[in-house]
Coordinates of C-alpha atoms and ligand atoms in Angstrom, one line a residue:
X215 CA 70.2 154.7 94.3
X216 CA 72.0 152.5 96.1
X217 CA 73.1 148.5 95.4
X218 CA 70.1 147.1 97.0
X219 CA 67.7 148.1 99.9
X220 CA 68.0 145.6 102.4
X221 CA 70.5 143.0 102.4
X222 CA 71.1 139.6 104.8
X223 CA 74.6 139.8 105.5
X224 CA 76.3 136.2 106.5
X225 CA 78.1 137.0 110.0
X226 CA 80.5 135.5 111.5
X227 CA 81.1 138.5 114.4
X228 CA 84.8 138.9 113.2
X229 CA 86.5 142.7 112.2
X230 CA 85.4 141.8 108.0
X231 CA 82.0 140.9 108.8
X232 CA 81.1 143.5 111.3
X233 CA 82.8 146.5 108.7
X234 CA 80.5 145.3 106.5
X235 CA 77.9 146.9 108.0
X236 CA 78.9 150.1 107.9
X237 CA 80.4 149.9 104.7
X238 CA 77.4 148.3 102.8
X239 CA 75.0 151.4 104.3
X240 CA 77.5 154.3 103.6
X241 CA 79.5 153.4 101.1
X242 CA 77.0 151.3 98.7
X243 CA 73.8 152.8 100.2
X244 CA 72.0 149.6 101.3
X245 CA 68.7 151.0 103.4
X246 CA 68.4 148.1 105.9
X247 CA 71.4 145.3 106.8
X248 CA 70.2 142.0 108.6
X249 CA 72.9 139.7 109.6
X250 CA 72.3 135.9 109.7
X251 CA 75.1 134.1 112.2
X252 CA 74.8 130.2 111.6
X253 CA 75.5 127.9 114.3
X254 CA 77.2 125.4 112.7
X255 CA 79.0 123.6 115.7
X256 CA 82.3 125.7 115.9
X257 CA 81.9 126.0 119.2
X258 CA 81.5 130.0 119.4
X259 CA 79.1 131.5 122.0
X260 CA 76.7 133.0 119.4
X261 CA 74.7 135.4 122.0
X262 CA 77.2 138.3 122.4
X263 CA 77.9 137.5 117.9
X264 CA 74.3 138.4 117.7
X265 CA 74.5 141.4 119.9
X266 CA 77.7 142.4 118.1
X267 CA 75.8 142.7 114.9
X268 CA 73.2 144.9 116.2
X269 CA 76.3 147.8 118.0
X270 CA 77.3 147.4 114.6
X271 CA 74.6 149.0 112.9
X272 CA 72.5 145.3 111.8
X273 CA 68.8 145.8 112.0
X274 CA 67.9 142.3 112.7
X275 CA 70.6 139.4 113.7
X276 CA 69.3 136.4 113.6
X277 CA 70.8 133.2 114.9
X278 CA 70.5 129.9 112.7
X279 CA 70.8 126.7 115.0
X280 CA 72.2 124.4 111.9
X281 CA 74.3 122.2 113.5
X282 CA 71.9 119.2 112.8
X283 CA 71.4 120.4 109.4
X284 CA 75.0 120.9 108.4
X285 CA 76.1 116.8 109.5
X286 CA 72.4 115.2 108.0
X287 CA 72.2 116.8 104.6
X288 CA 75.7 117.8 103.6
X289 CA 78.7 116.3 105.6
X290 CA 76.6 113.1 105.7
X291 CA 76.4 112.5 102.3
X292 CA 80.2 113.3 101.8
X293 CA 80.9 110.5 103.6
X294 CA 78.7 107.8 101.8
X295 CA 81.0 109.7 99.0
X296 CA 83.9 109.4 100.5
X297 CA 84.8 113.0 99.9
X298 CA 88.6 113.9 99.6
X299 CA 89.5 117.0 97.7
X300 CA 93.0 116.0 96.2
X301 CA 92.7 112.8 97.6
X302 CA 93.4 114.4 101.0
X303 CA 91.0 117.1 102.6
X304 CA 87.9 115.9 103.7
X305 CA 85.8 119.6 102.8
X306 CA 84.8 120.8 106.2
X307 CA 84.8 124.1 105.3
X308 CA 83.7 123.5 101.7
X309 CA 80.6 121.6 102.8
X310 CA 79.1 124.3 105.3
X311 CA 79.2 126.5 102.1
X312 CA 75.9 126.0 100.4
X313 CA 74.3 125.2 103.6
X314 CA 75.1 128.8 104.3
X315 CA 74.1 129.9 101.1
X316 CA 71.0 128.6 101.5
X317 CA 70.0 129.7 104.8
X318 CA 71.4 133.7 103.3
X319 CA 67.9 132.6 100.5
X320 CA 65.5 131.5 102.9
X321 CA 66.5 134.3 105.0
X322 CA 66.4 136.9 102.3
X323 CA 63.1 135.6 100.8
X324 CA 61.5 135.5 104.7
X325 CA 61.9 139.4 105.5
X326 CA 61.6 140.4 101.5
X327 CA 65.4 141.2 101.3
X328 CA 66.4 141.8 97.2
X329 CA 69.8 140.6 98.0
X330 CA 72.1 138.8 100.2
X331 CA 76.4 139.7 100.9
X332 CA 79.4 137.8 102.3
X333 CA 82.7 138.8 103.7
X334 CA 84.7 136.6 101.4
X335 CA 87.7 138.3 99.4
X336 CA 88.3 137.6 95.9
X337 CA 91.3 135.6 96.1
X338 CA 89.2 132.3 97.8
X339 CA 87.0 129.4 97.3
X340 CA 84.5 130.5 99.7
X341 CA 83.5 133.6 97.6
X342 CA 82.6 130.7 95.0
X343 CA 81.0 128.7 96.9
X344 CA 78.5 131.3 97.8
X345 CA 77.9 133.1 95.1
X346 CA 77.2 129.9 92.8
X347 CA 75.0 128.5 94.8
X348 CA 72.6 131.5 95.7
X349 CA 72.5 132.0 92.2
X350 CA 71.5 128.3 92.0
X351 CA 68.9 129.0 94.7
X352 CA 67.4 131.8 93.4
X353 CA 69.2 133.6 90.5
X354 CA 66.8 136.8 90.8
X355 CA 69.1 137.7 94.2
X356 CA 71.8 140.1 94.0
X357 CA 75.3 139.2 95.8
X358 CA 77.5 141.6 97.4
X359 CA 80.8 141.0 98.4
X360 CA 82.2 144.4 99.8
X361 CA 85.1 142.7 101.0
X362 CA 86.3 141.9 97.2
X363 CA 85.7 145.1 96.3
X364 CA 87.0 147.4 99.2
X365 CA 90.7 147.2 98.9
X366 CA 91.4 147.5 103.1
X367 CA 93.7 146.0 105.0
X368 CA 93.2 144.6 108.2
X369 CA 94.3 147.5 109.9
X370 CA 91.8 149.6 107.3
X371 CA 89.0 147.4 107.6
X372 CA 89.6 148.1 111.9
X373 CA 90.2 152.0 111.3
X374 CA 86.9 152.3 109.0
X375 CA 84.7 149.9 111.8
X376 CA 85.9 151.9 114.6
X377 CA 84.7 155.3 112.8
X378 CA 80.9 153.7 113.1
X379 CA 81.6 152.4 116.8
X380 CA 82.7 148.9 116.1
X381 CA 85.3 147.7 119.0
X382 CA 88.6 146.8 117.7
X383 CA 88.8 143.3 118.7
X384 CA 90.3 143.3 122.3
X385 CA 93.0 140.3 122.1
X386 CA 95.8 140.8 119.7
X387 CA 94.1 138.8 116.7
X388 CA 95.8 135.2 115.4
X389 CA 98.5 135.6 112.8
X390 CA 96.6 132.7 111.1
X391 CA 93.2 132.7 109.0
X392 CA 91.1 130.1 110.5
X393 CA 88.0 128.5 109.8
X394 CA 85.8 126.1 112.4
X395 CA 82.9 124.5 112.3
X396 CA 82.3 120.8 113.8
X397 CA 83.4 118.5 110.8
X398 CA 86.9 120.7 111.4
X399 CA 89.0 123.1 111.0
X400 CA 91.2 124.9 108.6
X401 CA 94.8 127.0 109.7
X402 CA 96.1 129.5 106.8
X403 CA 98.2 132.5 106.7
X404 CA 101.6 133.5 109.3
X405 CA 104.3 131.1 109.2
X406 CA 102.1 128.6 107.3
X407 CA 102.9 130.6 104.1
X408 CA 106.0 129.2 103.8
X409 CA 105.2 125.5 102.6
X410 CA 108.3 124.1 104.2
X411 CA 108.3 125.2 107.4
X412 CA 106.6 122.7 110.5
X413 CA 103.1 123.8 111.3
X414 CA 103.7 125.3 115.2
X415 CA 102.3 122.7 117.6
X416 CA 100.0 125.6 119.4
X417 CA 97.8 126.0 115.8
X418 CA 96.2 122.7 116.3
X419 CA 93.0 122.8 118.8
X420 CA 91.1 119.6 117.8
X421 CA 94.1 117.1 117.9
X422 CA 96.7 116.3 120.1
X423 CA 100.3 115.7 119.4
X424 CA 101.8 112.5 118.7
X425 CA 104.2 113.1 121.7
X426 CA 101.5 113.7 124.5
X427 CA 99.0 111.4 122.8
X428 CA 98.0 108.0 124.9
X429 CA 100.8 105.6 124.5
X430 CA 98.2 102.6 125.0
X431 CA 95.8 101.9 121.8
X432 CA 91.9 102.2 122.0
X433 CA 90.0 100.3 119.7
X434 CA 86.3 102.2 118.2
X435 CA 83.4 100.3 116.6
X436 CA 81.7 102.1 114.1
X437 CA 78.6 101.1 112.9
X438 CA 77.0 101.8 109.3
X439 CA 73.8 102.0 108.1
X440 CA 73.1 102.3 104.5
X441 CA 75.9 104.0 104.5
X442 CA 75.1 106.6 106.9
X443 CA 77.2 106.6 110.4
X444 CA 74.9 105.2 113.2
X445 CA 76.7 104.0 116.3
X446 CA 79.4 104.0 118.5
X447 CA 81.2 101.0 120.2
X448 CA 77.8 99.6 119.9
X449 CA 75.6 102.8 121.2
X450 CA 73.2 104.4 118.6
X451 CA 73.8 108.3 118.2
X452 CA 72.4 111.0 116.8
X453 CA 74.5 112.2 113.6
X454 CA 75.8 115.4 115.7
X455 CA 76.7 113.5 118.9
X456 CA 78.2 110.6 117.1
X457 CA 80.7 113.4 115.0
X458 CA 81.3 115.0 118.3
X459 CA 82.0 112.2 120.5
X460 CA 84.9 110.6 117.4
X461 CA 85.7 114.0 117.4
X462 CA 87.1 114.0 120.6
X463 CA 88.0 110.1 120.6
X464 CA 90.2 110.5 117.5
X465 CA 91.4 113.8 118.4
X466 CA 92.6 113.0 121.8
X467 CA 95.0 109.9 119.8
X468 CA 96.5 112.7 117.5
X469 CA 94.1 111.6 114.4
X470 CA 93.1 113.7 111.6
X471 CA 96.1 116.2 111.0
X472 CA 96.5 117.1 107.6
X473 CA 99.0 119.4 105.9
X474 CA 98.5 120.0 102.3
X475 CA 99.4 122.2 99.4
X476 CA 96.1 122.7 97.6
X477 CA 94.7 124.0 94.3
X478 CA 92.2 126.7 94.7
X479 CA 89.8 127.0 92.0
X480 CA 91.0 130.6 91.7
X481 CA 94.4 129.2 90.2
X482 CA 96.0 129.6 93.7
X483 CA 98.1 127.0 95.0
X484 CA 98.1 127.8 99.1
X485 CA 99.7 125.6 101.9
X486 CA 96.7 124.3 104.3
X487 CA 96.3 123.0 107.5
X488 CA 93.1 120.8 108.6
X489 CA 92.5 118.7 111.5
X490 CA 89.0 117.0 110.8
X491 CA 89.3 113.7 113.1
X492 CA 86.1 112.5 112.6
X493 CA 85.2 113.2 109.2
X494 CA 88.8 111.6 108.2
X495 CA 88.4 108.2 110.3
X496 CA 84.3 107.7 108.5
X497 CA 85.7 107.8 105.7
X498 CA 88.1 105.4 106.2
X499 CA 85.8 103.0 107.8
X500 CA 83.1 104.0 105.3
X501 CA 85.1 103.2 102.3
X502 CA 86.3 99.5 104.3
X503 CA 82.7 98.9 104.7
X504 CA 81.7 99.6 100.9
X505 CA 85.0 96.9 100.0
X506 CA 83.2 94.0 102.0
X507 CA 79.6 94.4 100.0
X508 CA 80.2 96.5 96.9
X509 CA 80.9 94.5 93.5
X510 CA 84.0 94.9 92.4
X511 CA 82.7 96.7 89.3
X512 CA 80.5 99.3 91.2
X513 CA 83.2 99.7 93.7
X514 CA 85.7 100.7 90.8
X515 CA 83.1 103.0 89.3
X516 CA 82.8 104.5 92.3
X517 CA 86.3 106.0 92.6
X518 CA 86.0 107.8 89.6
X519 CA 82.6 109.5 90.8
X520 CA 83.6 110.3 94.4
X521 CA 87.0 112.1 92.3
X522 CA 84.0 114.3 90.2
X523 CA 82.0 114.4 93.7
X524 CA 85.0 115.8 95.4
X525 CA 85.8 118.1 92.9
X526 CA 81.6 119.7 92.8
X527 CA 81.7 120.5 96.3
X528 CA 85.2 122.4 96.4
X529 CA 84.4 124.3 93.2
X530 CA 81.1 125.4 94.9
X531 CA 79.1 123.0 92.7
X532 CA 76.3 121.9 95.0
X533 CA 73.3 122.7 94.0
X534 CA 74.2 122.1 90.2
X535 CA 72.6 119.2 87.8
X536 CA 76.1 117.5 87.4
X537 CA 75.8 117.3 91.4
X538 CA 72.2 115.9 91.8
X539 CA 73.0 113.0 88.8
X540 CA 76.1 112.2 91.2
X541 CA 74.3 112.2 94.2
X542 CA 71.9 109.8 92.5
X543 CA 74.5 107.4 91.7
X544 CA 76.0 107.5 95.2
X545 CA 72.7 106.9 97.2
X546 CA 72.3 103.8 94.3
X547 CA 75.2 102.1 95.9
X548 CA 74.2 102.5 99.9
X549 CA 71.5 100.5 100.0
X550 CA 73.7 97.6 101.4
X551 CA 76.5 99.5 103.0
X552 CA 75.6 98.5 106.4
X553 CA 77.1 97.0 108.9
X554 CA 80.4 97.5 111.2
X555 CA 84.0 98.5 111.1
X556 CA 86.5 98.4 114.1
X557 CA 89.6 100.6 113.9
X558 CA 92.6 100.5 116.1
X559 CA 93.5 104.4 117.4
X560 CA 97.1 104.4 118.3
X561 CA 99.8 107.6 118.8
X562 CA 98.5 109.6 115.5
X563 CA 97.2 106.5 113.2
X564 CA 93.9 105.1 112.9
X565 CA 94.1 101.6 111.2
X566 CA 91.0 99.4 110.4
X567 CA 91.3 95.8 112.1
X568 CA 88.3 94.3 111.2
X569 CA 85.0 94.7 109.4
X570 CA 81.7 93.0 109.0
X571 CA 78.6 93.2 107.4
X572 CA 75.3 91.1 106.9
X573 CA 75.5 91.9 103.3
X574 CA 79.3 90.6 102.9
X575 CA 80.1 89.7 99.7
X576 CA 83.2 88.0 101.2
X577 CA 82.9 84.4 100.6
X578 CA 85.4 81.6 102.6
X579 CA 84.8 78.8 100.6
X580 CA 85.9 80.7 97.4
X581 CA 89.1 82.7 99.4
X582 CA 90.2 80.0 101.6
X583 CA 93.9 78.4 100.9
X584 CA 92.6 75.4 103.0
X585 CA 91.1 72.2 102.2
X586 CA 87.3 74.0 101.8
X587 CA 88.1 75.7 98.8
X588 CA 85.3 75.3 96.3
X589 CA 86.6 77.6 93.6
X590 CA 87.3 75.4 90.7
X591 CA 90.6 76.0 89.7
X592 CA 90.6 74.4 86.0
X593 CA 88.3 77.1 85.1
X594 CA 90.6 79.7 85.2
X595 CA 92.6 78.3 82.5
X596 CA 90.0 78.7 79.9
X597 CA 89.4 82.6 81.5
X598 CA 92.7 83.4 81.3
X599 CA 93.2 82.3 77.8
X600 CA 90.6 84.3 76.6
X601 CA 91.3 87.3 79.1
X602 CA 94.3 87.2 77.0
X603 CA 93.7 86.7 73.6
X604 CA 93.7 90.4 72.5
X605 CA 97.0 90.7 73.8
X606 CA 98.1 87.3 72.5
X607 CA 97.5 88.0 68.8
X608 CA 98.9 91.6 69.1
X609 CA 102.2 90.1 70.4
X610 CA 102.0 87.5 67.6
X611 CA 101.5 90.0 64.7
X612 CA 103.7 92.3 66.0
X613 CA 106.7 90.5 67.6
X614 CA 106.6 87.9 64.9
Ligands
LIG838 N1 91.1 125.9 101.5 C1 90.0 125.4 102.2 C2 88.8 125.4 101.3 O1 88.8 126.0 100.3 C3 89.7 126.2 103.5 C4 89.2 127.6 103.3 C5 89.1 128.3 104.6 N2 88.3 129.4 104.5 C6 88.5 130.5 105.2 N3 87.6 131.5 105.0 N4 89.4 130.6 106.1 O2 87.8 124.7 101.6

């Protein structure tokens, strides 16, 4: 008997993926493989991926078109969120995870599968993110990950594909682990191991460098609605086209570089490299937007659920309760967040110049320094007395 009898595999067409073929029918007696590749926007021709799987031994490889999907219903929402693991990465990795997931359950459920595998080894957040939330989709379905289990190398993992006819892969593969997908990408392993030295200019595909950026500025106008990107300089765009087309606005300035030492959930702390130049400069406008019509109460609230938000998604908590109350919260708050931000793009900075919104909450007569003010200054006296009063009788019992 083996682990299961037919089994979606996620694919991604790489040397892991592909050995997992072979391995999951010899080695753990699986009857029938079918590999799922999603199109999620990284930018990889997917027809010779889904040929790949089938030399390799896959019974069926299917090709998901999620692109559309992955901005609407996950990297859209991080936005209104304004998602930032550790303050700092903006999740594009994270977020294609459940999608993923979930794709691997409709999949599975589709051609009768009794359970779905990844490629993911033990010591990352991706094998998390999976296996969390297909058990959250449908905790009936087995998960097998042969590549926590398998103990190859690289070089192994080639060696054993090869035995079953699987090409080794032709170029001499990247010295870095790398993830893509269109909200970004992420650069690990080589050099990068060593937290102190400079990330090698030639890692970095989506941004350009400070040095050979434009040395005149270009000012973008983003416009919100209800919190959800919908235009550019004025032009309304699709969610995919708007992402691609900032993408390559930002990118082109040398915006949305980050280089982080980050906390796995498996206790790891590993040095990262991300470039994710739309994603970064939404959020940024986003979170200008939300200061112009938020109260000052729900926007201070907010800060501490985007933190918990942030945190759910890296752990792999997406389709959890804890999430969906969150989510509910957040969507609470949009319902004014429209309107538009314009941010200056110069030589590796993206800085906000101006925003505006029919719903502003910003009010002249009360801010203005000149001779409109309306604000009624002798009532602050009274406020602050009382503002103060805890404070005042503490000093005066215990100062004396
Ligand atoms: N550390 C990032 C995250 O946990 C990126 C992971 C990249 N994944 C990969 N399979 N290379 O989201």
């Amino acid at each position: 008997m083996g682990r299961a009898t037919k089994v979606v595999l996620a694919y991604s067409g790489g040397v892991d993926t592909s050995t997992c073929i072979p391995y999951l029918k010899e080695e753990w007696g699986v009857q029938e493989v079918i590999t799922l590749a999603a199109d999620l926007g990284q930018g990889d021709e997917l027809e010779p991926i889904r040929e790949k799987a089938l030399k390799s031994g896959a019974s069926i490889s299917l090709v998901a078109d999620a692109t559309e999907r992955f901005v609407k219903e996950y990297a859209f929402p991080s936005i209104q969120a304004n998602a930032l693991y550790e303050n700092r990465y903006p999740l594009s990795t994270a977020l294609a995870r459940p999608l993923i997931a979930k794709l691997l359950v409709e999949a599975a459920a589709e051609y009768g599968a009794d359970a779905v595998a990844h490629g993911c080894t033990g010591k990352g957040n991706d094998q998390v993110r999976f296996d969390v939330s297909i058990a959250a989709l449908n905790p009936k379905l087995k998960v097998l990950a042969p590549a926590r289990e398998w103990g190859m190398s690289r070089e192994q993992s080639i060696a054993y594909g090869e035995n079953f006819g699987i090409p080794a892969p032709v170029k001499k593969s990247s010295p870095y682990s790398i993830d893509r997908n269109l909200l970004g990408r992420s650069i690990e392993a080589g050099v990068l191991e060593d937290p102190n030295h400079e990330p090698p200019e030639d890692i970095y595909l989506m941004t350009q460098a400070i040095a050979t950026a434009p040395d005149s500025p270009e000012y973008v106008e983003i416009g919100f609605t209800q919190g959800l990107p919908t235009s550019l300089n004025g032009i309304a765009l699709s969610p995919v086209a708007l992402i691609t087309q900032l993408n390559e606005l930002a990118g082109k300035h040398g915006i949305g570089r980050i280089d982080m030492v980050e906390n796995r959930l498996v206790g790891i702390k590993s040095r990262e490299i991300y470039e994710a130049p739309a994603l970064l400069v939404l959020i940024q406008a986003h979170r200008e937007l939300e200061s112009l019509v938020l109260t000052a109460d729900v926007s201070h609230y907010k800060r501490g659920i985007e933190e918990t938000y942030s945190q759910l998604v890296y752990n792999g908590l997406w389709y959890s309760p804890l999430k969906a109350a969150v989510d509910a919260f957040i969507q609470q708050t949009q319902e004014k967040v429209s309107g538009t931000v314009r941010i200056k793009f110069f030589k590796g900075n993206s800085t906000i110049v101006g925003r505006s919104s029919d719903y502003s909450l910003y009010t002249p007569d009360l801010a203005t320094y000149g001779a409109e003010d309306l604000f009624d200054h002798k009532a602050a006296e009274g406020f602050i007395y009382i503002w103060g009063l805890p404070t005042r009788v503490w000093s005066e019992k215990n100062r004396g």
